[in-house]
Short mmCIF file of C-alpha atoms in Angstrom, two decimals:
data_model
loop_
_atom_site.label_atom_id
_atom_site.label_comp_id
_atom_site.label_asym_id
_atom_site.label_seq_id
_atom_site.Cartn_x
_atom_site.Cartn_y
_atom_site.Cartn_z
CA ILE I 20 60.16 -32.51 -5.93
CA LEU I 21 58.40 -30.88 -2.96
CA VAL I 22 60.48 -32.85 -0.48
CA PHE I 23 63.66 -31.84 -2.36
CA LEU I 24 62.71 -28.15 -2.36
CA GLU I 25 61.83 -28.27 1.33
CA HIS I 26 65.17 -29.90 2.07
CA ILE I 27 66.96 -27.08 0.20
CA PHE I 28 65.07 -24.03 1.45
CA GLN I 29 64.16 -25.00 5.05
CA PRO I 30 67.66 -24.29 6.48
CA LEU I 31 67.70 -20.90 4.70
CA LEU I 32 64.33 -19.93 6.11
CA THR I 33 65.36 -21.01 9.61
CA MET I 34 68.59 -18.96 9.42
CA LYS I 35 66.66 -15.89 8.21
CA LYS I 36 64.14 -16.20 11.03
CA LYS I 37 66.85 -16.52 13.68
CA LYS I 38 68.75 -13.56 12.19
CA ALA I 39 65.60 -11.42 12.14
CA LEU I 40 64.78 -12.21 15.76
CA GLN I 41 68.36 -11.45 16.75
CA LEU I 42 68.27 -8.05 15.04
CA ILE I 43 64.90 -7.21 16.65
CA SER I 44 66.18 -8.21 20.08
CA GLU I 45 69.38 -6.15 19.66
CA SER I 46 67.47 -3.08 18.53
CA PHE I 47 65.12 -3.42 21.52
CA ASP I 48 67.93 -3.91 24.07
CA ASN I 49 69.88 -0.95 22.68
CA GLY I 50 66.88 1.31 23.06
CA SER I 51 66.51 1.74 19.31
CA ASP I 52 63.42 3.55 18.08
CA ALA I 53 62.98 1.18 15.16
CA HIS I 54 59.32 0.72 15.98
CA GLY I 55 58.71 4.34 16.89
CA ASP I 56 58.50 5.57 13.28
CA ARG I 57 56.04 2.85 12.39
CA ALA I 58 53.95 3.67 15.45
CA ARG I 59 53.85 7.34 14.49
CA ARG I 60 52.80 6.55 10.93
CA PHE I 61 49.93 4.33 12.07
CA GLN I 62 48.93 6.21 15.21
CA ARG I 63 45.16 6.31 15.63
CA PRO I 64 43.36 9.42 16.86
CA GLY I 65 42.65 9.29 20.60
CA VAL I 66 45.63 7.13 21.59
CA ALA I 67 47.13 8.50 24.79
CA SER I 68 50.70 8.57 23.48
CA VAL I 69 52.99 7.07 20.84
CA ASP I 70 54.68 5.06 23.58
CA VAL I 71 51.52 3.00 24.07
CA LEU I 72 51.55 1.82 20.47
CA HIS I 73 55.32 1.43 20.59
CA ASP I 74 54.93 -1.02 23.45
CA GLU I 75 52.13 -2.91 21.72
CA LEU I 76 54.54 -3.61 18.87
CA SER I 77 57.32 -4.60 21.24
CA PRO I 78 58.75 -8.04 20.36
CA PHE I 79 59.90 -8.38 23.94
CA GLU I 80 56.37 -9.02 25.19
CA ARG I 81 55.32 -10.81 22.00
CA TYR I 82 57.92 -13.54 22.26
CA ARG I 83 58.25 -13.68 26.06
CA PRO I 84 54.69 -13.24 27.33
CA ASN I 85 54.97 -15.35 30.49
CA ARG I 86 58.03 -13.74 32.08
CA SER I 87 58.10 -10.79 34.44
CA PHE I 88 59.06 -7.52 32.79
CA VAL I 89 62.77 -6.70 33.12
CA PRO I 90 63.60 -2.96 32.90
CA ARG I 91 66.57 -2.04 30.75
CA SER I 92 68.02 0.10 33.53
CA VAL I 93 68.19 -2.84 35.96
CA PRO I 94 70.55 -5.54 34.64
CA ARG I 95 69.46 -8.70 36.40
CA SER I 96 68.29 -12.15 35.44
CA VAL I 97 64.63 -12.80 34.80
CA ASP I 98 64.64 -15.46 37.53
CA HIS I 99 65.63 -12.96 40.23
CA PHE I 100 62.08 -13.10 41.60
CA PRO I 101 60.56 -16.58 41.89
CA PRO I 102 57.45 -17.08 39.76
CA ILE I 103 54.18 -16.88 41.68
CA VAL I 104 51.01 -18.39 40.29
CA ALA I 105 47.40 -18.06 41.37
CA PRO I 106 45.89 -20.95 43.36
CA ARG I 107 44.05 -23.54 41.29
CA ASN I 108 42.44 -25.54 44.09
CA ALA I 109 41.85 -25.60 47.84
CA ASN I 110 45.21 -27.24 48.50
CA ASP I 111 47.04 -24.35 46.78
CA VAL I 112 45.08 -21.90 48.92
CA ARG I 113 45.99 -23.85 52.05
CA LEU I 114 49.69 -23.79 51.19
CA ALA I 115 49.62 -20.07 50.37
CA ILE I 116 47.89 -19.03 53.60
CA GLN I 117 50.21 -21.33 55.58
CA ASP I 118 53.19 -19.45 54.13
CA GLU I 119 51.61 -16.19 55.30
CA LEU I 120 51.02 -17.60 58.78
CA ASP I 121 54.65 -18.75 58.99
CA CYS I 122 55.96 -15.33 57.95
CA TRP I 123 53.86 -13.66 60.66
CA GLY I 124 55.20 -16.06 63.27
CA ILE I 125 51.97 -18.02 63.78
CA ASP I 126 52.81 -21.51 64.99
CA SER I 127 49.85 -23.74 64.21
CA GLY I 128 51.48 -26.67 66.05
CA HIS I 129 51.10 -25.00 69.45
CA SER I 130 47.87 -25.01 71.37
CA GLY I 131 46.09 -21.80 72.25
CA VAL I 132 45.31 -18.69 70.23
CA HIS I 133 47.88 -19.42 67.47
CA ALA I 134 46.42 -22.83 66.68
CA LYS I 135 42.87 -21.47 66.78
CA PHE I 136 43.69 -18.54 64.51
CA SER I 137 45.62 -20.76 62.07
CA LYS I 138 42.66 -23.12 61.66
CA LEU I 139 40.17 -20.26 61.27
CA ALA I 140 42.38 -18.46 58.73
CA VAL I 141 42.79 -21.58 56.57
CA ASP I 142 39.07 -22.35 56.70
CA GLU I 143 38.14 -18.74 55.91
CA SER I 144 40.52 -18.61 52.93
CA ILE I 145 39.19 -21.84 51.42
CA MET I 146 35.56 -20.77 51.92
CA ARG I 147 36.26 -17.43 50.22
CA PHE I 148 38.04 -19.24 47.38
CA HIS I 149 35.01 -21.46 46.78
CA GLY I 150 32.58 -18.55 47.16
CA ASN I 151 30.72 -20.07 50.13
CA LYS I 152 30.39 -16.60 51.70
CA SER I 153 29.79 -14.69 48.50
CA HIS I 154 28.08 -11.29 48.79
CA TRP I 155 28.43 -10.39 45.11
CA THR I 156 25.91 -8.01 43.60
CA PRO I 157 25.58 -7.02 39.93
CA PRO I 158 27.36 -3.82 38.80
CA ASP I 159 25.44 -0.57 39.07
CA THR I 160 26.24 1.79 36.19
CA THR I 161 23.20 4.03 36.56
CA SER I 162 25.13 6.81 38.31
CA LYS I 163 26.94 9.05 35.84
CA VAL I 164 30.09 11.03 36.65
CA PRO I 165 29.60 14.77 35.90
CA ARG I 166 31.71 16.18 33.07
CA VAL I 167 32.74 19.27 35.05
CA LEU I 168 35.74 18.25 37.16
CA SER I 169 34.77 20.17 40.32
CA ASP I 170 31.30 18.59 40.26
CA ALA I 171 32.84 15.18 39.59
CA ILE I 172 35.15 15.46 42.62
CA GLU I 173 32.22 16.36 44.88
CA PHE I 174 30.11 13.53 43.43
CA LEU I 175 32.85 10.89 43.73
CA LEU I 176 33.89 11.88 47.27
CA ASP I 177 30.27 11.41 48.34
CA LEU I 178 30.28 8.01 46.59
CA PHE I 179 33.51 7.00 48.38
CA LEU I 180 31.91 7.83 51.73
CA ARG I 181 28.79 5.84 50.85
CA LYS I 182 30.96 2.84 49.98
CA ARG I 183 33.00 3.10 53.17
CA THR I 184 29.90 3.27 55.36
CA GLY I 185 27.88 0.74 53.36
CA GLY I 186 25.29 3.34 52.49
CA GLY I 187 25.13 4.51 56.11
CA LYS I 188 24.74 1.05 57.67
CA ARG I 189 28.19 0.76 59.26
CA LEU I 190 28.08 2.57 62.58
CA THR I 191 31.68 1.81 63.55
CA PHE I 192 35.05 1.33 61.87
CA SER I 193 37.56 -1.15 63.23
CA ASN I 194 40.88 0.62 63.65
CA THR I 195 44.09 -1.37 64.22
CA ARG I 196 46.80 0.11 66.43
CA ASP I 197 50.36 -1.12 65.98
CA LEU I 198 52.32 -1.30 69.24
CA VAL I 199 55.64 -1.35 67.36
CA GLU I 200 54.78 1.86 65.55
CA ALA I 201 53.51 3.49 68.74
CA ARG I 202 56.60 2.57 70.79
CA PHE I 203 59.38 3.02 68.26
CA GLY I 204 57.87 5.31 65.61
CA VAL I 205 58.59 2.81 62.81
CA HIS I 206 55.89 1.89 60.29
CA LEU I 207 56.33 -1.79 59.35
CA PRO I 208 53.13 -3.03 57.68
CA TYR I 209 54.67 -6.26 56.38
CA ALA I 210 55.39 -9.61 58.05
CA PRO I 211 58.48 -9.80 60.29
CA TYR I 212 59.85 -13.01 58.74
CA PHE I 213 60.69 -14.12 55.22
CA LYS I 214 61.61 -17.51 53.84
CA LYS I 215 65.11 -18.18 52.56
CA ASN I 216 66.27 -21.65 51.54
CA GLY I 217 63.32 -23.20 53.33
CA SER I 218 63.94 -21.48 56.68
CA LEU I 219 62.50 -18.33 58.29
CA GLU I 220 64.69 -15.27 58.80
CA LEU I 221 63.88 -12.00 60.55
CA CYS I 222 63.75 -8.95 58.25
CA SER I 223 66.54 -6.42 58.71
CA ALA I 224 64.09 -3.61 59.58
CA TYR I 225 62.80 -5.67 62.49
CA ARG I 226 66.29 -6.70 63.63
CA SER I 227 67.20 -3.03 64.17
CA ILE I 228 64.45 -2.61 66.80
CA PRO I 229 65.60 -3.35 70.38
CA ARG I 230 63.73 -6.14 72.20
CA ILE I 231 61.61 -6.80 69.14
CA GLN I 232 60.85 -10.32 70.37
CA ASP I 233 58.67 -8.79 73.09
CA TYR I 234 56.34 -7.38 70.39
CA ILE I 235 56.73 -9.88 67.53
CA ASP I 236 53.58 -11.85 68.42
CA PRO I 237 50.81 -10.26 66.31
CA PHE I 238 48.23 -10.87 69.06
CA ILE I 239 50.35 -8.74 71.41
CA ARG I 240 51.41 -6.23 68.78
CA PHE I 241 48.04 -5.30 67.24
CA GLN I 242 45.05 -3.89 69.11
CA HIS I 243 41.63 -3.53 67.49
CA VAL I 244 39.47 -0.57 68.53
CA ASP I 245 36.07 0.52 67.22
CA GLU I 246 35.90 4.12 66.03
CA ASP I 247 33.18 6.47 64.89
CA PRO I 248 33.10 6.46 61.05
CA ARG I 249 33.00 10.25 60.75
CA ALA I 250 35.98 10.70 63.06
CA ALA I 251 37.95 7.94 61.31
CA VAL I 252 37.39 9.35 57.79
CA THR I 253 38.05 12.93 58.93
CA THR I 254 41.38 11.94 60.51
CA THR I 255 42.56 10.00 57.45
CA TRP I 256 41.46 12.49 54.78
CA THR I 257 42.69 15.54 56.71
CA LYS I 258 46.09 13.97 57.40
CA THR I 259 46.74 12.92 53.79
CA SER I 260 45.41 16.22 52.42
CA SER I 261 47.57 18.35 54.71
CA GLU I 262 50.63 16.29 53.70
CA GLY I 263 49.93 16.99 50.01
CA ALA I 264 48.97 13.40 49.16
CA PRO I 265 45.15 13.37 49.02
CA TYR I 266 44.70 9.85 47.68
CA HIS I 267 40.89 10.17 47.68
CA ILE I 268 40.96 13.31 45.52
CA VAL I 269 43.57 11.79 43.17
CA GLU I 270 41.40 8.68 42.71
CA ALA I 271 38.38 10.89 41.97
CA VAL I 272 40.29 12.89 39.32
CA ALA I 273 41.69 9.67 37.80
CA ILE I 274 38.21 8.11 37.48
CA HIS I 275 36.89 11.33 35.89
CA GLN I 276 39.77 11.34 33.39
CA LEU I 277 39.34 7.65 32.61
CA ILE I 278 35.63 8.04 31.87
CA HIS I 279 35.60 11.42 30.11
CA GLY I 280 39.15 11.53 28.70
CA GLY I 281 38.43 9.46 25.59
CA HIS I 282 40.77 6.61 26.49
CA ASN I 283 40.57 3.17 24.94
CA CYS I 284 39.85 -0.03 26.82
CA ILE I 285 43.04 -2.10 27.13
CA CYS I 286 41.13 -5.30 26.34
CA CYS I 287 38.81 -4.45 23.43
CA LYS I 288 40.46 -1.15 22.28
CA THR I 289 37.09 0.64 22.28
CA PHE I 290 37.27 4.39 22.93
CA GLY I 291 35.04 6.14 25.44
CA SER I 292 33.38 2.94 26.70
CA PHE I 293 34.10 3.33 30.44
CA GLU I 294 31.32 3.57 33.03
CA LEU I 295 31.39 4.07 36.79
CA ASN I 296 30.43 1.12 38.99
CA SER I 297 28.63 2.73 41.93
CA LYS I 298 27.72 -0.40 43.90
CA TYR I 299 29.05 -0.49 47.46
CA ASN I 300 31.50 -3.39 47.12
CA THR I 301 33.81 -2.58 44.19
CA SER I 302 37.13 -3.99 45.40
CA PHE I 303 38.27 -4.90 41.88
CA SER I 304 35.72 -3.13 39.68
CA ASP I 305 35.68 0.65 40.19
CA VAL I 306 35.24 1.25 36.45
CA ILE I 307 33.72 -1.08 33.82
CA CYS I 308 34.04 -1.24 30.04
CA SER I 309 30.49 -1.23 28.64
CA VAL I 310 31.58 -3.14 25.51
CA CYS I 311 33.66 -6.12 26.67
CA GLY I 312 32.83 -6.06 30.40
CA SER I 313 36.45 -5.74 31.58
CA VAL I 314 36.85 -4.21 35.04
CA TYR I 315 39.43 -1.73 36.36
CA ALA I 316 40.50 -1.12 39.97
CA VAL I 317 41.87 2.38 40.65
CA TRP I 318 44.60 2.77 43.28
CA THR I 319 47.28 5.30 44.19
CA ALA I 320 50.97 4.97 45.04
CA SER I 321 53.30 7.39 46.78
CA THR I 322 56.04 7.27 44.11
CA THR I 323 56.60 5.97 40.60
CA GLU I 324 59.50 3.86 41.91
CA SER I 325 57.14 1.97 44.22
CA ILE I 326 54.92 1.18 41.21
CA PHE I 327 57.89 -0.19 39.27
CA LYS I 328 58.94 -2.30 42.25
CA ARG I 329 55.54 -3.94 42.23
CA LEU I 330 55.84 -4.48 38.50
CA ASP I 331 59.30 -6.07 38.86
CA LYS I 332 58.08 -8.40 41.61
CA GLY I 333 54.94 -9.26 39.69
CA ASN I 334 52.73 -8.86 42.78
CA PHE I 335 51.72 -6.48 45.53
CA ASN I 336 49.72 -6.61 48.75
CA LYS I 337 46.47 -4.68 48.89
CA ALA I 338 43.77 -4.23 51.52
CA ARG I 339 41.15 -5.78 49.26
CA TYR I 340 39.44 -8.92 50.47
CA PHE I 341 40.60 -12.24 49.05
CA GLY I 342 37.07 -13.47 48.38
CA ASP I 343 36.07 -10.31 46.49
CA TYR I 344 38.37 -11.20 43.60
CA TYR I 345 36.82 -14.65 43.13
CA ASP I 346 33.30 -13.22 43.48
CA GLU I 347 34.14 -10.81 40.67
CA ILE I 348 36.03 -13.21 38.41
CA ARG I 349 33.20 -15.78 38.47
CA HIS I 350 30.85 -13.23 36.92
CA LEU I 351 33.21 -11.85 34.26
CA GLY I 352 32.52 -12.65 30.63
CA ARG I 353 34.67 -15.09 28.69
CA LEU I 354 36.51 -12.27 26.90
CA SER I 355 36.58 -9.87 29.87
CA LYS I 356 39.75 -9.15 31.82
CA MET I 357 40.67 -7.50 35.10
CA TYR I 358 43.13 -4.60 35.37
CA ALA I 359 44.80 -2.60 38.12
CA MET I 360 45.52 1.09 37.57
CA PHE I 361 48.03 2.90 39.78
CA VAL I 362 48.38 6.69 39.88
CA SER I 363 51.73 8.00 41.14
CA MET I 364 51.40 10.91 43.60
CA GLU I 365 55.08 11.84 43.52
CA ASP I 366 54.41 15.20 41.83
CA THR I 367 50.91 16.71 42.04
CA SER I 368 51.51 18.73 38.86
CA TYR I 369 52.05 15.53 36.84
CA LEU I 370 50.39 12.32 37.99
CA PRO I 371 51.07 9.40 35.60
CA ALA I 372 48.69 6.44 35.59
CA TYR I 373 50.07 2.94 34.93
CA VAL I 374 47.93 -0.08 34.16
CA PHE I 375 48.61 -3.79 34.77
CA LYS I 376 46.67 -6.94 33.99
CA ILE I 377 45.59 -8.89 37.08
CA ASN I 378 46.34 -12.60 36.71
CA GLY I 379 45.02 -13.74 40.09
CA VAL I 380 45.33 -13.26 43.83
CA LEU I 381 46.80 -15.13 46.77
CA PRO I 382 45.55 -14.96 50.36
CA SER I 383 47.44 -12.40 52.42
CA LEU I 384 47.47 -11.21 56.04
CA SER I 385 47.98 -7.80 57.61
CA GLY I 386 47.70 -6.32 61.09
CA ARG I 387 43.93 -6.03 60.62
CA SER I 388 43.67 -9.80 60.12
CA PHE I 389 44.64 -10.82 63.65
CA ASN I 390 41.25 -10.46 65.26
CA LEU I 391 39.63 -13.72 66.30
CA LYS I 392 36.19 -12.08 66.30
CA ASN I 393 36.52 -10.94 62.69
CA ILE I 394 39.33 -12.57 60.69
CA LYS I 395 40.05 -10.68 57.47
CA ILE I 396 41.89 -12.33 54.58
CA PHE I 397 43.34 -9.80 52.16
CA SER I 398 44.87 -10.14 48.71
CA LYS I 399 48.32 -10.45 47.23
CA VAL I 400 47.53 -9.36 43.68
CA LEU I 401 49.47 -11.02 40.83
CA ILE I 402 50.10 -8.71 37.87
CA GLN I 403 51.81 -8.49 34.52
CA PRO I 404 52.46 -5.36 32.42
CA ALA I 405 49.67 -4.27 30.12
CA LEU I 406 51.55 -1.33 28.57
CA GLY I 407 55.05 -2.05 29.83
CA ARG I 408 56.59 0.76 31.89
CA HIS I 409 54.87 3.49 29.91
CA PRO I 410 52.07 5.49 31.55
CA TRP I 411 48.60 4.96 30.15
CA PHE I 412 47.78 8.65 30.61
CA SER I 413 48.52 11.40 33.10
CA ILE I 414 46.38 13.72 35.19
CA SER I 415 46.93 16.93 37.12
CA LEU I 416 45.02 18.25 40.10
CA PRO I 417 43.08 21.50 39.66
CA GLU I 418 45.02 24.63 40.60
CA HIS I 419 44.06 26.44 43.79
CA LEU I 420 42.14 23.39 45.01
CA ASP I 421 42.21 23.31 48.82
CA PHE I 422 42.50 19.60 49.61
CA VAL I 423 41.60 19.89 53.30
CA SER I 424 38.52 22.10 52.91
CA THR I 425 37.25 20.05 49.94
CA SER I 426 37.52 16.88 52.04
CA LEU I 427 35.87 18.41 55.11
CA VAL I 428 32.97 19.86 53.09
CA ALA I 429 32.29 16.43 51.52
CA ILE I 430 32.39 14.74 54.94
CA HIS I 431 30.09 17.34 56.51
CA LYS I 432 27.55 17.14 53.67
CA TYR I 433 27.43 13.35 53.77
CA PHE I 434 27.19 12.82 57.53
CA ALA I 435 24.79 15.74 57.96
CA GLY I 436 22.38 13.77 55.80
CA LEU I 437 22.44 10.76 58.13
CA VAL I 438 20.21 10.03 61.09
CA ILE I 439 20.93 7.55 63.89
CA HIS I 440 17.96 6.26 65.85
CA ASN I 441 18.29 3.56 68.51
CA GLY I 442 21.51 2.23 66.97
CA VAL I 443 20.24 2.16 63.38
CA CYS I 444 21.82 4.47 60.80
CA ALA I 445 20.40 5.61 57.44
CA LEU I 446 19.75 8.65 55.27
CA LYS I 447 17.35 11.29 56.63
CA SER I 448 15.05 10.60 53.71
CA GLN I 449 14.67 7.10 55.17
CA GLU I 450 13.96 8.26 58.73
CA SER I 451 10.54 6.61 58.84
CA ASP I 452 12.17 3.34 57.78
CA VAL I 453 14.76 3.74 60.54
CA ARG I 454 12.07 4.25 63.16
CA SER I 455 10.22 1.28 61.72
CA ILE I 456 13.30 -0.95 61.96
CA SER I 457 14.00 0.23 65.52
CA SER I 458 10.39 -0.31 66.52
CA LYS I 459 10.41 -3.85 65.14
CA SER I 460 13.55 -4.77 67.10
CA GLU I 461 12.15 -3.25 70.31
CA LEU I 462 8.84 -5.00 69.75
CA ARG I 463 10.56 -8.38 69.41
CA LYS I 464 12.38 -7.83 72.73
CA LEU I 465 9.16 -6.83 74.51
CA ARG I 466 7.27 -9.83 73.14
CA ARG I 467 10.03 -12.13 74.42
CA GLU I 468 9.64 -10.52 77.86
CA ARG I 469 5.88 -11.00 77.70
CA ASN I 470 6.37 -14.70 76.96
CA LYS I 471 8.71 -15.01 79.94
CA ILE I 472 6.11 -13.28 82.15
CA GLU I 473 3.46 -15.80 81.06
CA VAL I 474 5.77 -18.67 82.05
CA ILE I 475 6.47 -17.02 85.43
CA LYS I 476 2.74 -16.51 86.08
CA LYS I 477 2.07 -20.23 85.47
CA LYS I 478 4.96 -21.05 87.78
CA ALA I 479 3.47 -18.81 90.51
CA ASP I 480 0.00 -20.36 90.06
CA ASN I 481 1.53 -23.80 90.70
CA GLY I 482 2.94 -22.52 93.99
CA ASP I 483 6.59 -22.72 92.91
CA GLU I 484 9.10 -20.38 94.51
CA LEU I 485 10.14 -17.46 92.27
CA ALA I 486 13.64 -16.06 91.95
CA LYS I 487 14.33 -12.37 92.58
CA GLU I 488 14.73 -11.63 88.82
CA GLU I 489 11.44 -13.37 88.06
CA VAL I 490 9.61 -11.29 90.68
CA GLU I 491 11.04 -8.07 89.21
CA LEU I 492 9.98 -9.11 85.69
CA LEU I 493 6.48 -9.97 86.95
CA ASP I 494 6.18 -6.47 88.43
CA ARG I 495 6.94 -5.00 84.97
CA GLU I 496 4.02 -6.78 83.29
CA LYS I 497 1.83 -3.68 82.90
CA GLU I 498 4.74 -1.60 81.57
CA VAL I 499 5.70 -4.29 79.05
CA LEU I 500 2.12 -4.60 77.76
CA ARG I 501 1.82 -0.82 77.46
CA MET I 502 5.07 -0.57 75.43
CA ILE I 503 3.98 -3.42 73.16
CA GLN I 504 0.77 -1.57 72.38
CA LYS I 505 2.73 1.64 71.71
CA PHE I 506 5.16 0.05 69.22
CA GLU I 507 2.39 -1.86 67.44
CA ASN I 508 0.54 1.43 66.90
CA LEU I 509 3.74 3.12 65.62
CA LEU I 510 4.38 0.34 63.13
CA ARG I 511 0.80 0.60 61.94
CA LEU I 512 1.29 4.34 61.29
CA VAL I 513 4.54 4.00 59.28
CA GLY I 514 3.15 1.10 57.26
#
């Protein structure tokens, strides 16, 4: 009897299911608000907008979770962008970084600097993937963001400066100068070549530049210069603030809103559970959910269209180190996730924040990478929509806030509290420690000289002929011994 009933009713149930899915799909494609009424009826207090719940109920993402999001306004096939997946092993990393090297015109088959850089870049990427050079430290949530917005901006700008200078330990910033931008006034931060049907083609923006082949080699094109950290930050913050796009202030306001705005965690849906991560290296974990441990990276974008382009592609390049992602993901909980939040700076009176789930990263190169002394592997971040194309929340900058003066005051306060002594930099409150560190390094040098003098004296006692440098060092014996005594006494005083 059961088999007979199943034989009778199974086709009917299948037809009803197909018809229901067809109706849902049609209502979604036609922009129907069939789910909107239900969302409004069951809207919970504290949800940023009805659109968030509307998208959670969307059958589009429920039945097609693994495809890139296709906007209704852009009629194209889902396969327009090839699927990109995160590397699973060292061989995947090797293939991904080799694609980057090819697109930047690095020929690993030739001898010389290209072959050397290619080998170093592949080795560096694999080591970062395996965590062989991990510098991960546990999150620090002891610092609390003030509730008053003006105080929060001041607090967070000081934190940004501490992160950029490593707590005052980085004496110089490495600045990369682009010869193409300097000569032709064109900003082209991406690789000159792209792959099409298995072959490399020059991008149209590069083809429009006359004699581009003279500058296409990244080791000719990019120059790396050390800059003073205060001058570098002042130039960047002043320039963006005067142009009306103060990314550092927007990020500070966004973090304040995320923590104190009563927003729910995308992963565990808990309200008001966000905490600031104030450790120095927070490439992918600016804010942390205290309940589920999910991490959020806060970034800015110039326009909303640029955010949607990244969403359509399913990836974007970011100046965050490739190894930092794997350091972070290894220490996430089993139920924790990683998210990227972008704030559009198109209109300072209304700044929408969009959030995406990070599915992984691929190794990526930029102009800053092509330095044999310090190769930097950055990230191509793979994303999928967390709330579709709807903003998570929006922020607005305080009225009558002078971006330039606010930035300069924060820079002056921070760097005025630093002291540099014999090449060592730290806070003024740690001045005795600085002098102690400097004294120890000087003492080690003097002791090495004293040991050399002892060897020279034995050589002279044996009647061997001394070189000019050895005679000069022997003449400095009394001065070296006096300085050793001085530094030993200083170290004794500072403990």
